[in-house]
């Protein structure tokens, strides 16, 4: 079963939380893209996110999802 779009967002978010180098690279991408047309920036951003997903297997539920949906209230 493929991840829903919201699950992919949470997986990406978790990877950023786990790795300061990814955060730095993502912020650098945004800064370097300020002068670009929006569609070019979105293409570069999509490639960056895809590279993050390709670093690990995508099947596990993201930690943020687990934390927010299975904590006792």
mmCIF file of N, CA and C in Angstrom:
data_model
loop_
_atom_site.group_PDB
_atom_site.id
_atom_site.type_symbol
_atom_site.label_atom_id
_atom_site.label_comp_id
_atom_site.label_asym_id
_atom_site.label_seq_id
_atom_site.Cartn_x
_atom_site.Cartn_y
_atom_site.Cartn_z
ATOM 1 N N UNK A 1 0.837 -1.178 0.000
ATOM 2 C CA UNK A 1 0.000 0.000 0.000
ATOM 3 C C UNK A 1 0.888 1.250 0.000
ATOM 4 N N UNK A 2 0.587 2.173 -0.878
ATOM 5 C CA UNK A 2 1.354 3.412 -0.954
ATOM 6 C C UNK A 2 0.944 4.362 0.153
ATOM 7 N N UNK A 3 1.865 5.220 0.524
ATOM 8 C CA UNK A 3 1.564 6.237 1.525
ATOM 9 C C UNK A 3 0.635 7.292 0.946
ATOM 10 N N UNK A 4 -0.289 7.760 1.767
ATOM 11 C CA UNK A 4 -1.134 8.881 1.388
ATOM 12 C C UNK A 4 -0.265 10.138 1.361
ATOM 13 N N UNK A 5 -0.693 11.175 0.618
ATOM 14 C CA UNK A 5 0.114 12.405 0.566
ATOM 15 C C UNK A 5 0.438 12.983 1.941
ATOM 16 N N UNK A 6 -0.508 12.935 2.863
ATOM 17 C CA UNK A 6 -0.243 13.482 4.199
ATOM 18 C C UNK A 6 0.801 12.651 4.933
ATOM 19 N N UNK A 7 0.836 11.339 4.669
ATOM 20 C CA UNK A 7 1.852 10.501 5.300
ATOM 21 C C UNK A 7 3.241 10.852 4.762
ATOM 22 N N UNK A 8 3.310 11.118 3.477
ATOM 23 C CA UNK A 8 4.592 11.507 2.886
ATOM 24 C C UNK A 8 5.098 12.804 3.497
ATOM 25 N N UNK A 9 4.192 13.744 3.729
ATOM 26 C CA UNK A 9 4.575 15.003 4.371
ATOM 27 C C UNK A 9 5.154 14.737 5.758
ATOM 28 N N UNK A 10 4.495 13.876 6.524
ATOM 29 C CA UNK A 10 4.973 13.580 7.878
ATOM 30 C C UNK A 10 6.306 12.837 7.865
ATOM 31 N N UNK A 11 6.473 11.954 6.911
ATOM 32 C CA UNK A 11 7.750 11.245 6.789
ATOM 33 C C UNK A 11 8.867 12.247 6.501
ATOM 34 N N UNK A 12 8.617 13.156 5.567
ATOM 35 C CA UNK A 12 9.614 14.179 5.247
ATOM 36 C C UNK A 12 9.909 15.039 6.468
ATOM 37 N N UNK A 13 8.887 15.445 7.181
ATOM 38 C CA UNK A 13 9.044 16.262 8.391
ATOM 39 C C UNK A 13 9.892 15.525 9.433
ATOM 40 N N UNK A 14 9.592 14.241 9.640
ATOM 41 C CA UNK A 14 10.365 13.440 10.600
ATOM 42 C C UNK A 14 11.839 13.368 10.203
ATOM 43 N N UNK A 15 12.096 13.209 8.926
ATOM 44 C CA UNK A 15 13.488 13.131 8.469
ATOM 45 C C UNK A 15 14.222 14.444 8.732
ATOM 46 N N UNK A 16 13.518 15.567 8.553
ATOM 47 C CA UNK A 16 14.131 16.859 8.867
ATOM 48 C C UNK A 16 14.416 16.975 10.360
ATOM 49 N N UNK A 17 13.475 16.516 11.179
ATOM 50 C CA UNK A 17 13.666 16.585 12.626
ATOM 51 C C UNK A 17 14.843 15.728 13.091
ATOM 52 N N UNK A 18 15.105 14.650 12.376
ATOM 53 C CA UNK A 18 16.174 13.725 12.745
ATOM 54 C C UNK A 18 17.555 14.164 12.267
ATOM 55 N N UNK A 19 17.617 15.070 11.297
ATOM 56 C CA UNK A 19 18.894 15.322 10.639
ATOM 57 C C UNK A 19 19.085 16.820 10.365
ATOM 58 N N UNK A 20 19.909 17.452 11.174
ATOM 59 C CA UNK A 20 20.154 18.893 11.019
ATOM 60 C C UNK A 20 20.803 19.219 9.677
ATOM 61 N N UNK A 21 21.591 18.291 9.129
ATOM 62 C CA UNK A 21 22.214 18.533 7.825
ATOM 63 C C UNK A 21 21.161 18.657 6.729
ATOM 64 N N UNK A 22 20.093 17.859 6.822
ATOM 65 C CA UNK A 22 19.001 17.980 5.855
ATOM 66 C C UNK A 22 18.309 19.329 5.980
ATOM 67 N N UNK A 23 18.100 19.778 7.212
ATOM 68 C CA UNK A 23 17.475 21.082 7.441
ATOM 69 C C UNK A 23 18.327 22.184 6.810
ATOM 70 N N UNK A 24 19.621 22.115 7.040
ATOM 71 C CA UNK A 24 20.533 23.114 6.478
ATOM 72 C C UNK A 24 20.488 23.092 4.953
ATOM 73 N N UNK A 25 20.515 21.904 4.371
ATOM 74 C CA UNK A 25 20.469 21.779 2.912
ATOM 75 C C UNK A 25 19.138 22.285 2.355
ATOM 76 N N UNK A 26 18.043 21.980 3.032
ATOM 77 C CA UNK A 26 16.714 22.425 2.593
ATOM 78 C C UNK A 26 16.618 23.953 2.661
ATOM 79 N N UNK A 27 17.104 24.532 3.750
ATOM 80 C CA UNK A 27 17.093 25.992 3.872
ATOM 81 C C UNK A 27 17.985 26.647 2.819
ATOM 82 N N UNK A 28 19.115 26.028 2.530
ATOM 83 C CA UNK A 28 20.006 26.559 1.495
ATOM 84 C C UNK A 28 19.327 26.515 0.131
ATOM 85 N N UNK A 29 18.623 25.420 -0.150
ATOM 86 C CA UNK A 29 17.876 25.311 -1.404
ATOM 87 C C UNK A 29 16.877 26.459 -1.527
ATOM 88 N N UNK A 30 16.164 26.738 -0.448
ATOM 89 C CA UNK A 30 15.176 27.823 -0.475
ATOM 90 C C UNK A 30 15.851 29.178 -0.702
ATOM 91 N N UNK A 31 16.960 29.414 -0.025
ATOM 92 C CA UNK A 31 17.670 30.688 -0.207
ATOM 93 C C UNK A 31 18.230 30.828 -1.622
ATOM 94 N N UNK A 32 18.805 29.755 -2.128
ATOM 95 C CA UNK A 32 19.384 29.789 -3.471
ATOM 96 C C UNK A 32 18.325 29.930 -4.557
ATOM 97 N N UNK A 33 17.082 29.634 -4.229
ATOM 98 C CA UNK A 33 16.004 29.637 -5.221
ATOM 99 C C UNK A 33 15.167 30.911 -5.204
ATOM 100 N N UNK A 34 15.527 31.875 -4.384
ATOM 101 C CA UNK A 34 14.724 33.096 -4.263
ATOM 102 C C UNK A 34 14.543 33.823 -5.591
ATOM 103 N N UNK A 35 15.520 33.757 -6.454
ATOM 104 C CA UNK A 35 15.464 34.474 -7.724
ATOM 105 C C UNK A 35 14.795 33.663 -8.838
ATOM 106 N N UNK A 36 14.470 32.415 -8.576
ATOM 107 C CA UNK A 36 13.930 31.530 -9.609
ATOM 108 C C UNK A 36 12.422 31.699 -9.766
ATOM 109 N N UNK A 37 11.942 31.318 -10.931
ATOM 110 C CA UNK A 37 10.493 31.255 -11.143
ATOM 111 C C UNK A 37 9.940 30.159 -10.230
ATOM 112 N N UNK A 38 8.695 30.315 -9.806
ATOM 113 C CA UNK A 38 8.100 29.385 -8.845
ATOM 114 C C UNK A 38 8.115 27.944 -9.349
ATOM 115 N N UNK A 39 7.835 27.722 -10.630
ATOM 116 C CA UNK A 39 7.811 26.348 -11.134
ATOM 117 C C UNK A 39 9.199 25.705 -11.091
ATOM 118 N N UNK A 40 10.242 26.487 -11.306
ATOM 119 C CA UNK A 40 11.608 25.954 -11.227
ATOM 120 C C UNK A 40 11.939 25.609 -9.776
ATOM 121 N N UNK A 41 11.563 26.500 -8.862
ATOM 122 C CA UNK A 41 11.779 26.229 -7.435
ATOM 123 C C UNK A 41 11.044 24.960 -7.013
ATOM 124 N N UNK A 42 9.796 24.824 -7.418
ATOM 125 C CA UNK A 42 9.019 23.633 -7.041
ATOM 126 C C UNK A 42 9.645 22.362 -7.592
ATOM 127 N N UNK A 43 10.183 22.433 -8.798
ATOM 128 C CA UNK A 43 10.858 21.279 -9.383
ATOM 129 C C UNK A 43 12.084 20.901 -8.542
ATOM 130 N N UNK A 44 12.888 21.899 -8.185
ATOM 131 C CA UNK A 44 14.083 21.641 -7.367
ATOM 132 C C UNK A 44 13.696 21.107 -5.987
ATOM 133 N N UNK A 45 12.654 21.672 -5.410
ATOM 134 C CA UNK A 45 12.180 21.227 -4.099
ATOM 135 C C UNK A 45 11.699 19.775 -4.175
ATOM 136 N N UNK A 46 10.954 19.446 -5.218
ATOM 137 C CA UNK A 46 10.467 18.072 -5.388
ATOM 138 C C UNK A 46 11.630 17.094 -5.521
ATOM 139 N N UNK A 47 12.650 17.483 -6.259
ATOM 140 C CA UNK A 47 13.832 16.619 -6.407
ATOM 141 C C UNK A 47 14.539 16.425 -5.066
ATOM 142 N N UNK A 48 14.611 17.486 -4.275
ATOM 143 C CA UNK A 48 15.235 17.385 -2.955
ATOM 144 C C UNK A 48 14.452 16.414 -2.076
ATOM 145 N N UNK A 49 13.140 16.589 -2.027
ATOM 146 C CA UNK A 49 12.292 15.724 -1.200
ATOM 147 C C UNK A 49 12.387 14.279 -1.674
ATOM 148 N N UNK A 50 12.389 14.083 -2.984
ATOM 149 C CA UNK A 50 12.539 12.735 -3.542
ATOM 150 C C UNK A 50 13.865 12.116 -3.104
ATOM 151 N N UNK A 51 14.919 12.896 -3.087
ATOM 152 C CA UNK A 51 16.221 12.362 -2.666
ATOM 153 C C UNK A 51 16.204 11.969 -1.191
ATOM 154 N N UNK A 52 15.460 12.719 -0.377
ATOM 155 C CA UNK A 52 15.327 12.372 1.044
ATOM 156 C C UNK A 52 14.586 11.045 1.180
ATOM 157 N N UNK A 53 13.513 10.870 0.412
ATOM 158 C CA UNK A 53 12.756 9.619 0.475
ATOM 159 C C UNK A 53 13.581 8.439 -0.011
ATOM 160 N N UNK A 54 14.423 8.660 -0.978
ATOM 161 C CA UNK A 54 15.238 7.572 -1.520
ATOM 162 C C UNK A 54 16.350 7.133 -0.574
ATOM 163 N N UNK A 55 16.586 7.901 0.479
ATOM 164 C CA UNK A 55 17.624 7.534 1.441
ATOM 165 C C UNK A 55 17.196 6.384 2.340
ATOM 166 N N UNK A 56 15.902 6.185 2.485
ATOM 167 C CA UNK A 56 15.391 5.120 3.361
ATOM 168 C C UNK A 56 14.138 4.501 2.769
ATOM 169 N N UNK A 57 13.731 3.384 3.356
ATOM 170 C CA UNK A 57 12.488 2.728 2.953
ATOM 171 C C UNK A 57 11.318 3.556 3.451
ATOM 172 N N UNK A 58 10.276 3.676 2.629
ATOM 173 C CA UNK A 58 9.165 4.566 2.946
ATOM 174 C C UNK A 58 8.000 3.884 3.655
ATOM 175 N N UNK A 59 8.040 2.615 3.888
ATOM 176 C CA UNK A 59 6.848 1.892 4.333
ATOM 177 C C UNK A 59 6.415 2.162 5.765
ATOM 178 N N UNK A 60 7.331 2.508 6.642
ATOM 179 C CA UNK A 60 6.983 2.683 8.055
ATOM 180 C C UNK A 60 6.142 3.931 8.261
ATOM 181 N N UNK A 61 5.221 3.839 9.216
ATOM 182 C CA UNK A 61 4.451 5.026 9.570
ATOM 183 C C UNK A 61 5.388 6.056 10.183
ATOM 184 N N UNK A 62 5.207 7.306 9.851
ATOM 185 C CA UNK A 62 6.077 8.332 10.417
ATOM 186 C C UNK A 62 5.917 8.450 11.921
ATOM 187 N N UNK A 63 7.010 8.791 12.601
ATOM 188 C CA UNK A 63 6.987 8.905 14.060
ATOM 189 C C UNK A 63 6.003 9.957 14.538
ATOM 190 N N UNK A 64 5.934 11.081 13.832
ATOM 191 C CA UNK A 64 5.025 12.144 14.245
ATOM 192 C C UNK A 64 3.583 11.644 14.230
ATOM 193 N N UNK A 65 3.219 10.863 13.211
ATOM 194 C CA UNK A 65 1.877 10.289 13.143
ATOM 195 C C UNK A 65 1.637 9.371 14.336
ATOM 196 N N UNK A 66 2.599 8.525 14.623
ATOM 197 C CA UNK A 66 2.449 7.604 15.750
ATOM 198 C C UNK A 66 2.313 8.358 17.060
ATOM 199 N N UNK A 67 3.127 9.394 17.233
ATOM 200 C CA UNK A 67 3.068 10.180 18.470
ATOM 201 C C UNK A 67 1.725 10.872 18.631
ATOM 202 N N UNK A 68 1.178 11.403 17.569
ATOM 203 C CA UNK A 68 -0.045 12.199 17.692
ATOM 204 C C UNK A 68 -1.306 11.354 17.700
ATOM 205 N N UNK A 69 -1.250 10.134 17.169
ATOM 206 C CA UNK A 69 -2.462 9.327 17.073
ATOM 207 C C UNK A 69 -2.559 8.203 18.096
ATOM 208 N N UNK A 70 -1.481 7.894 18.770
ATOM 209 C CA UNK A 70 -1.526 6.778 19.697
ATOM 210 C C UNK A 70 -1.132 7.152 21.121
ATOM 211 N N UNK A 71 -1.000 8.427 21.382
ATOM 212 C CA UNK A 71 -0.736 8.858 22.754
ATOM 213 C C UNK A 71 -2.024 8.795 23.560
ATOM 214 N N UNK A 72 -1.913 8.402 24.811
ATOM 215 C CA UNK A 72 -3.097 8.398 25.673
ATOM 216 C C UNK A 72 -3.492 9.833 25.952
ATOM 217 N N UNK A 73 -4.757 10.072 25.932
ATOM 218 C CA UNK A 73 -5.260 11.437 26.152
ATOM 219 C C UNK A 73 -5.818 11.571 27.530
#
